[in-house]
């Protein structure tokens, strides 16, 4: 989970808990207020009941006294007294009605009964006052039933109301206790949840940060293969870790490239040193023969004995041959260095590749005989005319044929030329032999200028290992290519592909 | 000195030239073209001194020297390395392979004769 999400979640949770607390508080006060009002009504009703009871009692006493007075005297009540009495009765009626307003629904039945009986009682008393001055009026106020009934109903109502007041008070207590409990629980839960969320937030974030720190330390100390992969965070910290990993990947690739470049530079340097050592070795071999024979002939000339002229001439020829070999070697080295420094130029002319190939085949005849090899070069006449460097062309094939001869004994050498269908106007010339062949590894190195042939091979077959490097460079210079296919013991095939004009490949490229 | 010299050299010109010069110096010379031939000839002909080119086909000079030093029949025969490798490292590698002395091509012939004299006397 992302850091932002975690923070949002924590905040939302805390807000929800807070609103629950506030809601509980409001609900509690509302419930308390409601119960409080009911309680207040009950108290008011109780007061009213007491008043009504008092008033009824007083009125009854008054009426009983009046009744006794009426029985024993002829005193009349004047209008003023009657009006006052009626008003008092009406007031009692009003009080009872008020009692009805403040009474709870639960006490409705009791109130109705009270109203009924009080109506009867008050009507009786009103009848008493109405008929007081009339001598024919027969008073019935001595009958206690209506009063007692009303009084009893009033008491019942009072009791009922007192009971409800107690009930209300209990409810208020309970509501307060409940809301208090909910508030406290909510508060504690808020604190606990906030703390828990905070703890996990800090812990996860801290753990991820620790992993990141360790990762950067490892990467910083050079362990570029280290991956920060133990971050269980798909958010910002995970992204940061991924960015670190990517950085370390890129660094590692860069380091790899640099070390590869350094290695190949080291390799090139080592190859150059080896090349120089080999050049020195190759120069010393013909020099050894030249100096050795010269010194020997010098000694022979100063001898008293008669000179064997034929032998002397042969030895001189050996000196000349070694000198030429030395010259060839030096020329090869110079050619290679010219190519390496980009100073080798092409001298293009129009020529028939078939003609030059035939010349090269003729020139190799002595070497063929020496090693008893057969040369086959079927029909070289139908090839397209080339506009390219004829001298380099000749050198390449003289070299390839001489190589084929060098590594083949009592075998066959084939020169096969054609115009490849996929490159009209180009020529493809293959020089096949049935000689010793090469392993895959040797084939990879065979065109390398600074990689000398294996020491035992060069010891066996001679050569400086420069010929094929020059061939490859010349072919590329002429806009073409050279490739080899071979198997140990089954011979080698060198195939040269050349354009009719070196410019053609430049345009194509 | 008495006894034959075994000249091990794969290059035909150099072999011919050295053999003839050694002959002219009055030494009896037999020749071999590779390391294996050299070991066979050392066993059969028991030469007094071996002149060994190091770059040889079939078995190179270093290997041949090591074999010679392990073979009690021929381990006493002194070997002078003869090579166109001219560096100190090449010289050391020849001596480590068991050669008694070392001469660089092109060969200083009078110097070579002195070396042959020296190694044959010390054995």
mmCIF file of N, CA and C in Angstrom, chain A residues 277-278 280-282 284-293 295-297 299-301 303 305 311-312 315 318-319 321-322 325 455-456 458-460, chain B residues 9-22 24 53 55-58 60 62 82-87 90 104-110:
data_model
loop_
_atom_site.group_PDB
_atom_site.id
_atom_site.type_symbol
_atom_site.label_atom_id
_atom_site.label_comp_id
_atom_site.label_asym_id
_atom_site.label_seq_id
_atom_site.Cartn_x
_atom_site.Cartn_y
_atom_site.Cartn_z
ATOM 1 N N UNK A 277 56.366 -9.955 -30.493
ATOM 2 C CA UNK A 277 57.245 -11.085 -30.169
ATOM 3 C C UNK A 277 57.313 -12.050 -31.349
ATOM 4 N N UNK A 278 56.127 -12.274 -31.966
ATOM 5 C CA UNK A 278 56.101 -13.184 -33.115
ATOM 6 C C UNK A 278 56.850 -12.606 -34.306
ATOM 7 N N UNK A 280 59.323 -10.603 -34.155
ATOM 8 C CA UNK A 280 60.739 -10.765 -33.826
ATOM 9 C C UNK A 280 61.187 -12.192 -34.121
ATOM 10 N N UNK A 281 60.332 -13.148 -33.700
ATOM 11 C CA UNK A 281 60.654 -14.564 -33.929
ATOM 12 C C UNK A 281 60.757 -14.858 -35.430
ATOM 13 N N UNK A 282 59.751 -14.355 -36.179
ATOM 14 C CA UNK A 282 59.713 -14.647 -37.615
ATOM 15 C C UNK A 282 60.862 -13.975 -38.364
ATOM 16 N N UNK A 284 63.806 -13.430 -37.055
ATOM 17 C CA UNK A 284 65.045 -14.098 -36.669
ATOM 18 C C UNK A 284 65.251 -15.415 -37.423
ATOM 19 N N UNK A 285 64.155 -16.086 -37.782
ATOM 20 C CA UNK A 285 64.305 -17.390 -38.443
ATOM 21 C C UNK A 285 65.016 -17.254 -39.804
ATOM 22 N N UNK A 286 64.514 -16.398 -40.742
ATOM 23 C CA UNK A 286 65.289 -16.241 -41.993
ATOM 24 C C UNK A 286 66.657 -15.587 -41.778
ATOM 25 N N UNK A 287 66.721 -14.671 -40.792
ATOM 26 C CA UNK A 287 68.020 -14.030 -40.525
ATOM 27 C C UNK A 287 69.056 -15.057 -40.080
ATOM 28 N N UNK A 288 68.590 -16.017 -39.311
ATOM 29 C CA UNK A 288 69.479 -17.089 -38.835
ATOM 30 C C UNK A 288 70.084 -17.821 -40.029
ATOM 31 N N UNK A 289 69.215 -18.133 -41.018
ATOM 32 C CA UNK A 289 69.715 -18.826 -42.200
ATOM 33 C C UNK A 289 70.664 -17.923 -42.985
ATOM 34 N N UNK A 290 70.260 -16.645 -43.150
ATOM 35 C CA UNK A 290 71.097 -15.727 -43.943
ATOM 36 C C UNK A 290 72.483 -15.574 -43.309
ATOM 37 N N UNK A 291 72.484 -15.244 -42.037
ATOM 38 C CA UNK A 291 73.764 -15.017 -41.358
ATOM 39 C C UNK A 291 74.570 -16.313 -41.286
ATOM 40 N N UNK A 292 73.865 -17.396 -40.937
ATOM 41 C CA UNK A 292 74.546 -18.695 -40.804
ATOM 42 C C UNK A 292 75.217 -19.129 -42.091
ATOM 43 N N UNK A 293 74.449 -19.099 -43.208
ATOM 44 C CA UNK A 293 75.019 -19.506 -44.487
ATOM 45 C C UNK A 293 76.144 -18.558 -44.925
ATOM 46 N N UNK A 295 78.128 -16.722 -43.091
ATOM 47 C CA UNK A 295 79.341 -16.969 -42.294
ATOM 48 C C UNK A 295 80.017 -18.255 -42.754
ATOM 49 N N UNK A 296 79.157 -19.267 -43.039
ATOM 50 C CA UNK A 296 79.721 -20.562 -43.455
ATOM 51 C C UNK A 296 80.443 -20.411 -44.808
ATOM 52 N N UNK A 297 79.792 -19.708 -45.733
ATOM 53 C CA UNK A 297 80.417 -19.526 -47.050
ATOM 54 C C UNK A 297 81.693 -18.701 -46.927
ATOM 55 N N UNK A 299 83.624 -18.678 -44.376
ATOM 56 C CA UNK A 299 84.626 -19.609 -43.852
ATOM 57 C C UNK A 299 85.163 -20.499 -44.969
ATOM 58 N N UNK A 300 84.244 -21.008 -45.807
ATOM 59 C CA UNK A 300 84.648 -21.910 -46.887
ATOM 60 C C UNK A 300 85.603 -21.216 -47.858
ATOM 61 N N UNK A 301 85.323 -19.940 -48.134
ATOM 62 C CA UNK A 301 86.167 -19.182 -49.071
ATOM 63 C C UNK A 301 87.589 -19.033 -48.530
ATOM 64 N N UNK A 303 89.001 -21.191 -46.675
ATOM 65 C CA UNK A 303 89.633 -22.509 -46.523
ATOM 66 C C UNK A 303 90.680 -22.730 -47.624
ATOM 67 N N UNK A 305 90.932 -25.681 -48.914
ATOM 68 C CA UNK A 305 90.377 -26.718 -49.781
ATOM 69 C C UNK A 305 89.759 -26.125 -51.036
ATOM 70 N N UNK A 311 77.657 -26.541 -54.927
ATOM 71 C CA UNK A 311 77.159 -26.435 -53.549
ATOM 72 C C UNK A 311 77.134 -24.975 -53.100
ATOM 73 N N UNK A 312 78.203 -24.256 -53.475
ATOM 74 C CA UNK A 312 78.331 -22.851 -53.092
ATOM 75 C C UNK A 312 77.157 -22.040 -53.653
ATOM 76 N N UNK A 315 73.902 -22.785 -51.856
ATOM 77 C CA UNK A 315 73.858 -22.108 -50.551
ATOM 78 C C UNK A 315 73.550 -20.618 -50.724
ATOM 79 N N UNK A 318 69.964 -20.207 -51.192
ATOM 80 C CA UNK A 318 69.239 -20.283 -49.905
ATOM 81 C C UNK A 318 69.254 -18.934 -49.196
ATOM 82 N N UNK A 319 70.407 -18.285 -49.273
ATOM 83 C CA UNK A 319 70.504 -16.950 -48.655
ATOM 84 C C UNK A 319 69.529 -15.998 -49.332
ATOM 85 N N UNK A 321 66.806 -16.794 -51.010
ATOM 86 C CA UNK A 321 65.434 -17.178 -50.692
ATOM 87 C C UNK A 321 65.041 -16.663 -49.302
ATOM 88 N N UNK A 322 65.920 -16.835 -48.359
ATOM 89 C CA UNK A 322 65.627 -16.360 -47.005
ATOM 90 C C UNK A 322 65.470 -14.850 -46.973
ATOM 91 N N UNK A 325 62.123 -14.044 -48.298
ATOM 92 C CA UNK A 325 61.100 -14.360 -47.282
ATOM 93 C C UNK A 325 61.018 -13.230 -46.257
ATOM 94 N N UNK A 455 51.193 -21.970 -31.994
ATOM 95 C CA UNK A 455 52.636 -22.102 -32.211
ATOM 96 C C UNK A 455 52.990 -23.397 -32.932
ATOM 97 N N UNK A 456 52.284 -24.488 -32.568
ATOM 98 C CA UNK A 456 52.647 -25.756 -33.208
ATOM 99 C C UNK A 456 52.255 -25.730 -34.693
ATOM 100 N N UNK A 458 52.104 -22.981 -36.634
ATOM 101 C CA UNK A 458 53.043 -22.159 -37.393
ATOM 102 C C UNK A 458 54.368 -22.898 -37.526
ATOM 103 N N UNK A 459 54.708 -23.694 -36.494
ATOM 104 C CA UNK A 459 55.954 -24.453 -36.583
ATOM 105 C C UNK A 459 55.841 -25.513 -37.683
ATOM 106 N N UNK A 460 54.617 -26.104 -37.772
ATOM 107 C CA UNK A 460 54.410 -27.134 -38.792
ATOM 108 C C UNK A 460 54.367 -26.584 -40.206
ATOM 109 N N UNK B 9 65.857 -29.585 -35.113
ATOM 110 C CA UNK B 9 65.450 -28.343 -35.790
ATOM 111 C C UNK B 9 64.466 -28.703 -36.892
ATOM 112 N N UNK B 10 63.317 -28.022 -36.932
ATOM 113 C CA UNK B 10 62.326 -28.371 -37.952
ATOM 114 C C UNK B 10 62.535 -27.594 -39.241
ATOM 115 N N UNK B 11 63.162 -26.413 -39.142
ATOM 116 C CA UNK B 11 63.385 -25.617 -40.355
ATOM 117 C C UNK B 11 64.548 -26.216 -41.135
ATOM 118 N N UNK B 12 64.231 -26.597 -42.388
ATOM 119 C CA UNK B 12 65.181 -27.354 -43.196
ATOM 120 C C UNK B 12 66.486 -26.586 -43.420
ATOM 121 N N UNK B 13 66.349 -25.316 -43.791
ATOM 122 C CA UNK B 13 67.531 -24.489 -44.072
ATOM 123 C C UNK B 13 68.432 -24.386 -42.854
ATOM 124 N N UNK B 14 67.805 -24.069 -41.738
ATOM 125 C CA UNK B 14 68.583 -23.887 -40.513
ATOM 126 C C UNK B 14 69.239 -25.188 -40.074
ATOM 127 N N UNK B 15 68.524 -26.298 -40.268
ATOM 128 C CA UNK B 15 69.070 -27.598 -39.881
ATOM 129 C C UNK B 15 70.310 -27.920 -40.727
ATOM 130 N N UNK B 16 70.129 -27.728 -42.040
ATOM 131 C CA UNK B 16 71.211 -28.015 -42.987
ATOM 132 C C UNK B 16 72.432 -27.149 -42.671
ATOM 133 N N UNK B 17 72.176 -25.848 -42.481
ATOM 134 C CA UNK B 17 73.268 -24.910 -42.256
ATOM 135 C C UNK B 17 74.034 -25.248 -40.987
ATOM 136 N N UNK B 18 73.285 -25.460 -39.887
ATOM 137 C CA UNK B 18 73.948 -25.714 -38.602
ATOM 138 C C UNK B 18 74.706 -27.035 -38.622
ATOM 139 N N UNK B 19 74.089 -28.047 -39.242
ATOM 140 C CA UNK B 19 74.743 -29.357 -39.295
ATOM 141 C C UNK B 19 76.091 -29.238 -40.021
ATOM 142 N N UNK B 20 76.039 -28.524 -41.160
ATOM 143 C CA UNK B 20 77.284 -28.411 -41.934
ATOM 144 C C UNK B 20 78.345 -27.611 -41.192
ATOM 145 N N UNK B 21 77.925 -26.570 -40.488
ATOM 146 C CA UNK B 21 78.926 -25.770 -39.774
ATOM 147 C C UNK B 21 79.506 -26.570 -38.613
ATOM 148 N N UNK B 22 78.644 -27.349 -37.939
ATOM 149 C CA UNK B 22 79.139 -28.171 -36.833
ATOM 150 C C UNK B 22 80.093 -29.224 -37.371
ATOM 151 N N UNK B 24 81.927 -28.952 -40.040
ATOM 152 C CA UNK B 24 83.175 -28.267 -40.373
ATOM 153 C C UNK B 24 84.007 -28.004 -39.141
ATOM 154 N N UNK B 53 65.852 -26.831 -30.850
ATOM 155 C CA UNK B 53 64.951 -25.714 -31.184
ATOM 156 C C UNK B 53 63.699 -25.909 -30.319
ATOM 157 N N UNK B 55 60.436 -24.299 -30.831
ATOM 158 C CA UNK B 55 59.198 -24.372 -31.615
ATOM 159 C C UNK B 55 59.267 -25.535 -32.580
ATOM 160 N N UNK B 56 58.698 -26.666 -32.127
ATOM 161 C CA UNK B 56 58.809 -27.869 -32.955
ATOM 162 C C UNK B 56 57.427 -28.445 -33.211
ATOM 163 N N UNK B 57 57.218 -29.081 -34.345
ATOM 164 C CA UNK B 57 55.954 -29.784 -34.558
ATOM 165 C C UNK B 57 55.893 -31.078 -33.740
ATOM 166 N N UNK B 58 54.708 -31.676 -33.682
ATOM 167 C CA UNK B 58 54.428 -32.949 -32.997
ATOM 168 C C UNK B 58 54.614 -32.806 -31.479
ATOM 169 N N UNK B 60 56.693 -30.070 -28.805
ATOM 170 C CA UNK B 60 57.583 -28.906 -28.774
ATOM 171 C C UNK B 60 58.786 -29.142 -27.872
ATOM 172 N N UNK B 62 59.985 -27.591 -25.249
ATOM 173 C CA UNK B 62 59.816 -27.549 -23.784
ATOM 174 C C UNK B 62 59.353 -28.910 -23.262
ATOM 175 N N UNK B 82 67.742 -23.680 -28.430
ATOM 176 C CA UNK B 82 68.162 -22.893 -29.587
ATOM 177 C C UNK B 82 66.888 -22.295 -30.166
ATOM 178 N N UNK B 83 66.677 -21.006 -29.923
ATOM 179 C CA UNK B 83 65.364 -20.512 -30.338
ATOM 180 C C UNK B 83 65.391 -19.070 -30.807
ATOM 181 N N UNK B 84 64.418 -18.753 -31.644
ATOM 182 C CA UNK B 84 64.295 -17.386 -32.141
ATOM 183 C C UNK B 84 63.512 -16.496 -31.182
ATOM 184 N N UNK B 85 62.983 -17.124 -30.092
ATOM 185 C CA UNK B 85 62.330 -16.293 -29.061
ATOM 186 C C UNK B 85 63.426 -15.672 -28.218
ATOM 187 N N UNK B 86 63.457 -14.343 -28.163
ATOM 188 C CA UNK B 86 64.661 -13.704 -27.658
ATOM 189 C C UNK B 86 64.516 -13.048 -26.294
ATOM 190 N N UNK B 87 63.298 -13.091 -25.719
ATOM 191 C CA UNK B 87 63.143 -12.330 -24.466
ATOM 192 C C UNK B 87 63.669 -13.106 -23.259
ATOM 193 N N UNK B 90 61.483 -15.954 -22.294
ATOM 194 C CA UNK B 90 61.691 -17.158 -23.108
ATOM 195 C C UNK B 90 62.904 -17.927 -22.606
ATOM 196 N N UNK B 104 70.316 -17.784 -28.677
ATOM 197 C CA UNK B 104 69.276 -17.117 -29.467
ATOM 198 C C UNK B 104 69.668 -17.111 -30.942
ATOM 199 N N UNK B 105 68.633 -17.304 -31.789
ATOM 200 C CA UNK B 105 68.868 -17.174 -33.226
ATOM 201 C C UNK B 105 68.801 -15.697 -33.594
ATOM 202 N N UNK B 106 69.506 -15.130 -34.538
ATOM 203 C CA UNK B 106 70.556 -15.823 -35.306
ATOM 204 C C UNK B 106 71.729 -16.237 -34.390
ATOM 205 N N UNK B 107 72.241 -17.436 -34.639
ATOM 206 C CA UNK B 107 73.206 -18.033 -33.713
ATOM 207 C C UNK B 107 74.601 -17.415 -33.892
ATOM 208 N N UNK B 108 75.160 -17.068 -32.749
ATOM 209 C CA UNK B 108 76.570 -16.665 -32.738
ATOM 210 C C UNK B 108 77.358 -17.972 -32.680
ATOM 211 N N UNK B 109 77.886 -18.421 -33.853
ATOM 212 C CA UNK B 109 78.416 -19.788 -33.947
ATOM 213 C C UNK B 109 79.618 -20.054 -33.023
ATOM 214 N N UNK B 110 80.628 -19.153 -33.003
ATOM 215 C CA UNK B 110 81.744 -19.403 -32.069
ATOM 216 C C UNK B 110 81.260 -19.493 -30.627
#
